[in-house]
Coordinates of C-alpha atoms in Angstrom, one line a residue:
X1 CA 99.0 98.4 124.6
X2 CA 95.5 99.7 125.2
X3 CA 93.1 101.4 122.9
X4 CA 93.8 104.8 124.4
X5 CA 97.5 104.5 124.0
X6 CA 97.1 103.4 120.4
X7 CA 95.0 106.4 119.7
X8 CA 97.7 108.6 121.0
X9 CA 100.4 106.8 119.0
X10 CA 98.6 106.6 115.6
X11 CA 97.4 109.9 114.3
X12 CA 94.7 110.7 111.8
X13 CA 97.4 111.3 109.2
X14 CA 98.3 107.6 109.4
X15 CA 94.6 106.7 108.8
X16 CA 94.6 109.1 105.9
X17 CA 97.7 107.5 104.3
X18 CA 96.2 104.0 104.8
X19 CA 93.0 105.1 103.1
X20 CA 94.9 106.8 100.3
X21 CA 97.2 103.8 99.7
X22 CA 94.1 101.5 99.8
X23 CA 92.4 103.7 97.2
X24 CA 95.5 103.7 94.9
X25 CA 95.7 99.9 95.1
X26 CA 92.0 99.7 94.3
X27 CA 92.5 101.9 91.2
X28 CA 95.1 99.5 90.0
X29 CA 92.9 96.5 90.7
X30 CA 90.0 98.3 88.9
X31 CA 92.0 98.1 85.7
X32 CA 92.1 94.3 85.8
X33 CA 89.2 91.9 84.9
X34 CA 88.0 91.7 88.5
X35 CA 84.3 92.6 88.8
X36 CA 83.9 96.0 90.4
X37 CA 81.3 94.7 92.8
X38 CA 84.1 93.1 94.8
X39 CA 86.1 96.4 95.2
X40 CA 84.5 97.4 98.6
X41 CA 85.4 94.0 100.1
X42 CA 88.9 94.2 98.6
X43 CA 89.2 97.7 100.1
X44 CA 88.4 96.3 103.6
X45 CA 90.9 93.5 103.2
X46 CA 93.7 95.7 101.8
X47 CA 93.1 98.3 104.5
X48 CA 93.2 95.6 107.2
X49 CA 96.5 94.2 105.9
X50 CA 98.1 97.7 105.6
X51 CA 96.8 98.6 109.1
X52 CA 98.2 95.4 110.6
X53 CA 101.6 95.9 108.9
X54 CA 101.7 99.6 110.0
X55 CA 100.8 98.7 113.6
X56 CA 103.3 95.9 113.8
X57 CA 106.3 97.3 112.0
X58 CA 106.0 101.0 112.3
X59 CA 104.4 101.5 115.7
X60 CA 105.1 98.1 117.4
X61 CA 101.5 97.8 118.6
X62 CA 98.8 95.1 118.5
X63 CA 98.3 93.7 115.1
X64 CA 94.5 93.2 115.5
X65 CA 94.0 96.7 116.6
X66 CA 95.9 98.0 113.6
X67 CA 93.9 95.7 111.4
X68 CA 90.7 97.1 112.9
X69 CA 91.8 100.7 112.1
X70 CA 92.9 99.5 108.7
X71 CA 89.4 98.2 108.0
X72 CA 88.0 101.6 109.0
X73 CA 90.4 103.2 106.6
X74 CA 89.3 100.7 103.8
X75 CA 85.7 101.8 104.4
X76 CA 86.8 105.4 104.3
X77 CA 88.6 104.9 101.0
X78 CA 85.6 103.3 99.4
X79 CA 83.2 106.0 100.8
X80 CA 85.3 108.9 99.7
X81 CA 85.6 107.4 96.2
X82 CA 81.9 106.8 95.9
X83 CA 80.9 110.2 97.3
X84 CA 83.2 112.1 94.9
X85 CA 81.9 110.1 91.9
X86 CA 78.3 110.7 92.9
X87 CA 79.0 114.4 93.6
X88 CA 80.5 114.8 90.1
X89 CA 77.4 113.1 88.6
X90 CA 75.1 115.6 90.3
X91 CA 77.2 118.7 89.4
X92 CA 78.1 117.8 85.8
X93 CA 75.8 115.0 84.6
X94 CA 76.2 115.5 80.9
X95 CA 79.9 115.8 80.9
X96 CA 80.4 112.7 83.0
X97 CA 78.1 110.6 80.9
X98 CA 79.7 111.8 77.7
X99 CA 83.2 110.9 79.0
X100 CA 82.2 107.4 80.1

């Protein structure tokens, strides 16, 4: 199955769900003793695994292609999380610092 066919098969909603699920898993991992500097790398790995599983078992397509899109979803989950945190720090700096 080619890249064009895969784009037609897998929608943006699937990428959103992969990114959302990756973000949820990272929030659970964040509560452990794992150093937070490893979270972006873990997001990429978790996204790749979820994307590969989705490509293989849900869509019946190429695993490597699914893993590639999973990596992009992992990047997206990390970027959205960081962007929202930084935006909140800009909008409400005193409230955020006091709650931390």
